[in-house]
CSV table of C-alpha atoms and ligand atoms in Angstrom, one decimal:
chain,number,residue,atom,x,y,z
I,1,MET,CA,76.6,122.6,-75.6
I,2,ILE,CA,79.2,125.1,-76.9
I,3,PHE,CA,77.9,128.3,-78.5
I,4,GLU,CA,80.7,129.9,-80.4
I,5,HIS,CA,80.7,133.8,-80.2
I,6,LEU,CA,77.8,133.9,-77.8
I,7,ARG,CA,78.1,134.5,-74.0
I,8,LEU,CA,75.2,133.1,-71.9
I,9,ASP,CA,74.2,134.2,-68.4
I,10,LEU,CA,71.0,133.0,-66.7
I,11,GLN,CA,69.6,135.3,-64.0
I,12,GLU,CA,66.3,134.5,-62.2
I,13,GLY,CA,65.1,132.6,-65.3
I,14,ILE,CA,66.1,135.2,-67.8
I,15,LEU,CA,68.7,134.1,-70.3
I,16,ILE,CA,71.0,137.1,-71.3
I,17,VAL,CA,72.7,136.2,-74.6
I,18,THR,CA,75.5,138.4,-75.7
I,19,LEU,CA,76.8,138.4,-79.3
I,20,ASP,CA,80.6,138.3,-78.6
I,21,ARG,CA,82.6,139.6,-81.6
I,22,GLU,CA,83.2,143.1,-80.3
I,23,SER,CA,86.3,143.7,-82.7
I,24,ALA,CA,84.0,143.0,-85.6
I,25,LEU,CA,81.1,145.1,-84.1
I,26,ASN,CA,79.4,141.7,-83.5
I,27,ALA,CA,78.9,141.0,-87.1
I,28,ILE,CA,77.1,137.7,-87.5
I,29,ASN,CA,79.3,135.3,-89.1
I,30,MET,CA,78.2,131.7,-89.9
I,31,ALA,CA,79.5,130.3,-86.7
I,32,THR,CA,77.5,132.8,-84.7
I,33,MET,CA,74.4,132.0,-86.9
I,34,ASP,CA,74.9,128.3,-86.2
I,35,SER,CA,75.2,129.1,-82.4
I,36,LEU,CA,71.9,131.1,-82.6
I,37,HIS,CA,70.3,128.3,-84.4
I,38,ARG,CA,71.2,125.7,-81.9
I,39,LEU,CA,70.4,128.0,-79.0
I,40,PHE,CA,66.8,128.8,-80.1
I,41,GLY,CA,66.2,125.4,-81.9
I,42,GLN,CA,67.4,123.1,-79.1
I,43,TYR,CA,68.9,124.6,-76.0
I,44,ILE,CA,66.1,127.0,-75.0
I,45,PRO,CA,63.2,124.6,-75.8
I,46,ASP,CA,65.0,121.9,-73.6
I,47,HIS,CA,65.3,124.2,-70.6
I,48,ASP,CA,62.0,124.9,-68.9
I,49,GLU,CA,63.6,127.1,-66.3
I,50,ILE,CA,64.2,129.8,-69.0
I,51,THR,CA,61.2,132.1,-69.0
I,52,GLY,CA,62.6,135.0,-71.2
I,53,VAL,CA,65.6,135.9,-73.3
I,54,VAL,CA,67.5,139.1,-73.7
I,55,LEU,CA,69.7,139.4,-76.8
I,56,THR,CA,72.4,142.0,-76.8
I,57,GLY,CA,75.8,142.8,-78.3
I,58,ALA,CA,79.2,143.0,-76.5
I,59,GLY,CA,80.8,146.4,-76.0
I,60,PRO,CA,79.3,149.9,-76.2
I,61,LYS,CA,79.2,150.4,-79.9
I,62,ALA,CA,77.1,147.7,-81.6
I,63,PHE,CA,74.3,145.4,-81.1
I,64,ALA,CA,75.3,143.8,-84.5
I,65,ALA,CA,76.6,145.6,-87.6
I,66,GLY,CA,75.1,143.0,-90.0
I,67,ALA,CA,76.1,139.8,-91.5
I,68,ASP,CA,79.9,139.3,-91.8
I,69,ILE,CA,80.6,141.0,-95.1
I,70,LYS,CA,84.3,139.7,-95.1
I,71,GLU,CA,83.1,136.1,-94.9
I,72,PHE,CA,80.6,136.1,-97.8
I,73,ALA,CA,82.2,138.8,-100.0
I,74,GLU,CA,83.1,136.1,-102.7
I,75,PHE,CA,80.0,134.0,-102.4
I,76,SER,CA,78.2,132.6,-105.5
I,77,ALA,CA,74.5,133.0,-106.1
I,78,GLN,CA,73.9,129.5,-104.8
I,79,GLU,CA,76.0,130.1,-101.7
I,80,GLY,CA,74.3,133.4,-101.1
I,81,LYS,CA,70.9,131.7,-101.2
I,82,HIS,CA,72.0,129.1,-98.6
I,83,LEU,CA,73.4,131.8,-96.4
I,84,SER,CA,70.0,133.7,-96.6
I,85,ALA,CA,68.0,130.5,-96.0
I,86,LYS,CA,69.9,129.6,-92.9
I,87,GLY,CA,69.4,133.2,-91.6
I,88,HIS,CA,65.7,133.0,-92.2
I,89,GLU,CA,65.4,129.6,-90.4
I,90,THR,CA,67.3,130.8,-87.4
I,91,TYR,CA,65.3,134.1,-87.1
I,92,PHE,CA,62.1,132.3,-87.4
I,93,LEU,CA,63.1,130.1,-84.5
I,94,ILE,CA,63.6,133.3,-82.5
I,95,GLU,CA,60.2,134.8,-83.6
I,96,LYS,CA,58.4,131.6,-82.8
I,97,SER,CA,60.3,131.1,-79.4
I,98,ARG,CA,57.8,129.8,-76.7
I,99,VAL,CA,59.3,132.4,-74.4
I,100,PRO,CA,59.5,136.2,-75.2
I,101,VAL,CA,62.8,137.5,-76.6
I,102,ILE,CA,63.8,141.2,-76.3
I,103,ALA,CA,66.6,142.8,-78.3
I,104,ALA,CA,68.6,145.1,-76.0
I,105,VAL,CA,70.0,147.3,-78.7
I,106,ASN,CA,73.2,148.9,-77.4
I,107,GLY,CA,74.4,150.6,-80.6
I,108,TYR,CA,74.5,149.8,-84.3
I,109,ALA,CA,71.8,147.4,-85.4
I,110,LEU,CA,72.5,147.3,-89.1
I,111,GLY,CA,71.6,144.8,-92.0
I,112,GLY,CA,71.4,141.3,-90.5
I,113,GLY,CA,71.7,143.0,-87.0
I,114,CYS,CA,68.6,145.1,-87.5
I,115,GLU,CA,66.9,142.0,-88.9
I,116,LEU,CA,67.9,140.1,-85.8
I,117,ALA,CA,66.4,142.9,-83.6
I,118,MET,CA,63.2,142.8,-85.7
I,119,ALA,CA,62.9,138.9,-85.3
I,120,CYS,CA,62.7,139.4,-81.5
I,121,HIS,CA,59.4,140.1,-79.9
I,122,MET,CA,60.3,143.6,-78.6
I,123,ARG,CA,63.2,146.0,-78.8
I,124,ILE,CA,64.6,148.2,-76.1
I,125,ALA,CA,67.1,150.7,-77.6
I,126,GLY,CA,69.8,152.6,-75.8
I,127,GLU,CA,69.7,156.4,-76.7
I,128,HIS,CA,72.7,156.2,-79.0
I,129,ALA,CA,71.4,153.1,-80.9
I,130,LYS,CA,71.3,153.4,-84.7
I,131,PHE,CA,69.2,151.2,-87.0
I,132,GLY,CA,69.3,150.6,-90.7
I,133,GLN,CA,69.3,148.2,-93.7
I,134,PRO,CA,72.4,149.5,-95.6
I,135,GLU,CA,72.7,146.5,-98.0
I,136,VAL,CA,72.0,148.5,-101.2
I,137,ASN,CA,75.3,150.3,-100.4
I,138,LEU,CA,76.9,146.9,-101.0
I,139,GLY,CA,74.8,146.1,-104.1
I,140,LEU,CA,72.8,143.7,-102.0
I,141,ILE,CA,69.4,143.5,-100.6
I,142,PRO,CA,68.6,142.3,-96.9
I,143,GLY,CA,68.8,138.6,-96.6
I,144,TYR,CA,67.6,137.8,-93.1
I,145,GLY,CA,64.0,139.0,-93.4
I,146,GLY,CA,64.5,142.7,-93.6
I,147,THR,CA,62.2,143.4,-96.6
I,148,GLN,CA,59.4,141.5,-94.9
I,149,ARG,CA,59.6,142.5,-91.2
I,150,LEU,CA,60.5,146.2,-91.5
I,151,ILE,CA,57.1,146.7,-93.3
I,152,GLN,CA,55.4,145.0,-90.3
I,153,TYR,CA,56.8,147.6,-87.9
I,154,ILE,CA,57.0,150.9,-89.8
I,155,GLY,CA,54.7,150.5,-92.9
I,156,LYS,CA,55.5,150.1,-96.6
I,157,GLY,CA,56.4,153.7,-97.5
I,158,LYS,CA,58.9,154.4,-94.8
I,159,ALA,CA,60.2,150.9,-95.1
I,160,LEU,CA,61.0,151.3,-98.8
I,161,GLU,CA,62.6,154.7,-98.0
I,162,LEU,CA,65.0,153.1,-95.5
I,163,LEU,CA,65.6,150.0,-97.7
I,164,LEU,CA,66.3,152.1,-100.9
I,165,THR,CA,68.4,154.9,-99.4
I,166,ALA,CA,70.3,152.8,-96.8
I,167,ASP,CA,69.8,155.8,-94.4
I,168,LEU,CA,70.4,155.0,-90.7
I,169,ILE,CA,67.9,156.3,-88.1
I,170,ASN,CA,68.5,157.0,-84.5
I,171,ALA,CA,66.7,155.6,-81.5
I,172,GLU,CA,64.2,158.4,-81.1
I,173,GLU,CA,63.2,158.1,-84.8
I,174,ALA,CA,63.0,154.3,-84.4
I,175,LEU,CA,60.7,154.9,-81.4
I,176,ARG,CA,58.5,157.4,-83.3
I,177,LEU,CA,58.2,154.9,-86.2
I,178,GLY,CA,57.3,152.1,-84.0
I,179,LEU,CA,60.4,150.1,-84.6
I,180,VAL,CA,61.4,150.0,-81.0
I,181,ASN,CA,59.3,149.7,-77.8
I,182,HIS,CA,61.3,152.0,-75.5
I,183,VAL,CA,64.4,154.2,-75.5
I,184,VAL,CA,66.6,154.2,-72.3
I,185,PRO,CA,69.8,155.7,-71.3
I,186,SER,CA,72.9,154.0,-72.7
I,187,GLY,CA,74.0,151.1,-70.5
I,188,GLN,CA,70.4,150.4,-69.3
I,189,GLU,CA,69.1,148.4,-72.2
I,190,VAL,CA,69.7,144.9,-70.7
I,191,GLU,CA,68.5,145.7,-67.2
I,192,THR,CA,65.4,147.3,-68.6
I,193,SER,CA,64.7,144.3,-70.9
I,194,ARG,CA,65.4,141.9,-68.1
I,195,LYS,CA,62.9,143.7,-65.8
I,196,LEU,CA,60.2,143.6,-68.5
I,197,LEU,CA,60.8,139.9,-68.9
I,198,LEU,CA,60.6,139.3,-65.1
I,199,ARG,CA,57.1,141.0,-65.1
I,200,ILE,CA,56.0,138.8,-68.0
I,201,SER,CA,57.4,135.6,-66.3
I,202,GLU,CA,54.8,136.2,-63.6
I,203,LYS,CA,52.0,135.6,-66.1
I,204,GLY,CA,50.7,132.2,-67.1
I,205,PRO,CA,53.3,130.5,-69.3
I,206,VAL,CA,50.8,128.8,-71.6
I,207,ALA,CA,49.0,132.2,-72.1
I,208,VAL,CA,52.4,133.9,-72.9
I,209,ARG,CA,53.3,131.2,-75.5
I,210,LYS,CA,49.7,131.4,-77.0
I,211,VAL,CA,49.9,135.2,-77.3
I,212,ILE,CA,53.1,134.9,-79.2
I,213,GLU,CA,51.7,132.2,-81.5
I,214,ALA,CA,48.5,134.1,-82.2
I,215,VAL,CA,50.3,137.3,-83.0
I,216,ASN,CA,52.7,135.5,-85.3
I,217,ALA,CA,49.6,133.9,-87.0
I,218,TYR,CA,48.5,137.3,-88.2
I,219,PHE,CA,51.7,137.4,-90.3
I,220,THR,CA,51.7,133.8,-91.5
I,221,GLU,CA,50.5,133.3,-94.9
I,222,ALA,CA,47.6,130.7,-95.2
I,223,THR,CA,46.9,130.9,-91.5
I,224,ASP,CA,43.7,132.7,-90.3
I,225,GLY,CA,44.8,134.5,-87.2
I,226,PHE,CA,41.2,135.0,-85.9
I,227,HIS,CA,40.6,131.3,-86.2
I,228,PHE,CA,44.0,130.6,-84.5
I,229,GLU,CA,42.9,132.9,-81.6
I,230,VAL,CA,39.6,131.1,-81.2
I,231,GLU,CA,41.5,127.7,-81.0
I,232,SER,CA,44.1,129.1,-78.7
I,233,PHE,CA,41.5,130.8,-76.4
I,234,GLY,CA,39.8,127.4,-76.1
I,235,TYR,CA,43.0,125.7,-75.4
I,236,ALA,CA,43.9,128.2,-72.6
I,237,CYS,CA,40.6,127.8,-71.1
I,238,GLY,CA,41.2,124.1,-70.6
I,239,THR,CA,44.5,124.7,-68.6
I,240,GLN,CA,45.3,124.4,-64.9
I,241,ASP,CA,46.8,127.8,-65.3
I,242,PHE,CA,43.5,129.4,-66.2
I,243,ARG,CA,41.8,127.6,-63.2
I,244,GLU,CA,44.5,129.0,-61.0
I,245,GLY,CA,44.4,132.5,-62.5
I,246,ALA,CA,40.6,132.8,-62.2
I,247,SER,CA,40.7,131.3,-58.6
I,248,ALA,CA,43.4,133.7,-57.6
I,249,PHE,CA,41.3,136.6,-58.9
I,250,VAL,CA,38.3,135.6,-56.9
I,251,GLU,CA,40.3,135.0,-53.8
I,252,LYS,CA,42.2,138.3,-54.2
I,253,ARG,CA,45.6,136.7,-54.2
I,254,LYS,CA,48.6,136.3,-56.6
I,255,PRO,CA,48.3,133.4,-59.0
I,256,GLN,CA,50.9,130.5,-58.8
I,257,PHE,CA,51.1,129.4,-62.4
I,258,THR,CA,52.7,126.0,-63.3
I,259,GLY,CA,52.6,126.2,-67.1
I,260,HIS,CA,50.1,123.4,-67.4
R,1,CAA,N1,81.0,142.5,-91.4
R,1,CAA,C1,82.3,142.3,-91.1
R,1,CAA,N2,83.1,143.2,-90.4
R,1,CAA,C2,82.5,144.3,-89.9
R,1,CAA,C3,81.1,144.6,-90.2
R,1,CAA,C4,80.3,143.6,-91.0
R,1,CAA,N3,79.1,143.8,-91.2
R,1,CAA,N4,80.8,145.8,-89.7
R,1,CAA,C5,81.9,146.2,-89.1
R,1,CAA,N5,82.9,145.3,-89.3
R,1,CAA,C6,84.3,145.5,-88.8
R,1,CAA,C7,85.1,146.4,-89.6
R,1,CAA,O1,85.6,145.8,-90.8
R,1,CAA,C8,86.3,146.8,-88.7
R,1,CAA,O2,87.1,145.7,-88.7
R,1,CAA,P1,88.8,146.0,-88.8
R,1,CAA,O3,89.1,146.7,-87.5
R,1,CAA,O4,89.4,144.6,-88.8
R,1,CAA,O5,88.9,146.9,-90.0
R,1,CAA,C9,85.5,146.8,-87.3
R,1,CAA,O6,84.4,145.9,-87.5
R,1,CAA,C10,85.1,148.1,-86.8
R,1,CAA,O7,84.4,148.7,-87.9
R,1,CAA,P2,84.7,150.2,-88.5
R,1,CAA,O8,86.1,150.5,-88.4
R,1,CAA,O9,84.1,150.2,-89.8
R,1,CAA,O10,84.0,151.1,-87.5
R,1,CAA,P3,83.3,152.5,-87.7
R,1,CAA,O11,82.9,153.0,-86.4
R,1,CAA,O12,84.1,153.3,-88.5
R,1,CAA,O13,81.9,152.2,-88.6
R,1,CAA,C11,79.9,151.1,-89.1
R,1,CAA,C12,80.9,151.5,-87.9
R,1,CAA,C13,79.2,152.3,-89.7
R,1,CAA,C14,78.9,150.2,-88.4
R,1,CAA,C15,80.7,150.4,-90.2
R,1,CAA,O14,81.5,149.4,-89.6
R,1,CAA,C16,79.8,149.7,-91.3
R,1,CAA,O15,79.2,150.4,-92.1
R,1,CAA,N6,79.6,148.4,-91.2
R,1,CAA,C17,78.9,147.5,-92.1
R,1,CAA,C18,77.4,147.7,-92.0
R,1,CAA,C19,76.7,147.0,-93.1
R,1,CAA,O16,76.8,147.3,-94.3
R,1,CAA,N7,75.9,145.9,-92.7
R,1,CAA,C20,75.2,145.1,-93.5
R,1,CAA,C21,76.0,143.8,-93.8
R,1,CAA,S1,75.3,142.9,-95.0
R,1,CAA,C22,74.0,142.1,-94.3
R,1,CAA,O17,73.8,142.2,-93.1
R,1,CAA,C23,73.1,141.3,-95.3
R,1,CAA,C24,72.0,140.5,-94.8
R,1,CAA,O18,70.9,141.1,-94.5
R,1,CAA,C25,72.2,139.2,-94.5
């Protein structure tokens, strides 16, 4: 499979995905969105050897500076709606990925780029990273989930302030607000993310998948997350992985999970 504008590198089961349009600050054009859609919709689910994904941007300056403004500058209302819907579909694939996805934010994460980072399960920011939803500067609103996910991380009041003023925040402020998990020295974003995913890859794969699903259930309308947890706990209890995990605990050894 060919993924235009993405660079892929598989290391010890962790897939490093680099948005590769450095001259446009990795702005997400339609071809990039299509690549992300196929990557998370088909490729990753079909490759069991992948236990985690790091998403990052090429070059030292940007994770992604947003949707590609030049590409949709002349769009009609209908075309804009399609663009937004495709972005939502793609970012939901990331949020619902069976394996954890970490955004290694190596610079600007703006507009659709900030929304991409927020669709990931965790965010590791370099100390010079900058976050924001500057769409109102363009007479637009966020189109890839920004109005919904920013609230989930930082709360309604602060989210409204950032969405309405288009102000950018630095990595320390993003950490303080709960938008990012850790801030690391510039250049260490990917390696820190990779190490975190390697630690998670030692856990039971079914349990990892079920935790992601159960946490997502909290934010899914018409889904009772508590009920979902009951069902998922029961499911996990019936797996070989749980037998192995419990036996390993009793026998004081490291578990060997198989994902079944
Ligand atoms: N789309 C298309 N091209 C972009 C871009 C974007 N979102 N962001 C940057 N670029 C391009 C610039 O046009 C420039 O290209 P040229 O060299 O061909 O002129 C190149 O990347 C470098 O950018 P700058 O010269 O502007 O770099 P800078 O250091 O002076 O500024 C920046 C950096 C503050 C990030 C500035 O580029 C900027 O404000 N970018 C736009 C950010 C933005 O508004 N993002 C939201 C997009 S809309 C959106 O995402 C909607 C949605 O939710 C779906």
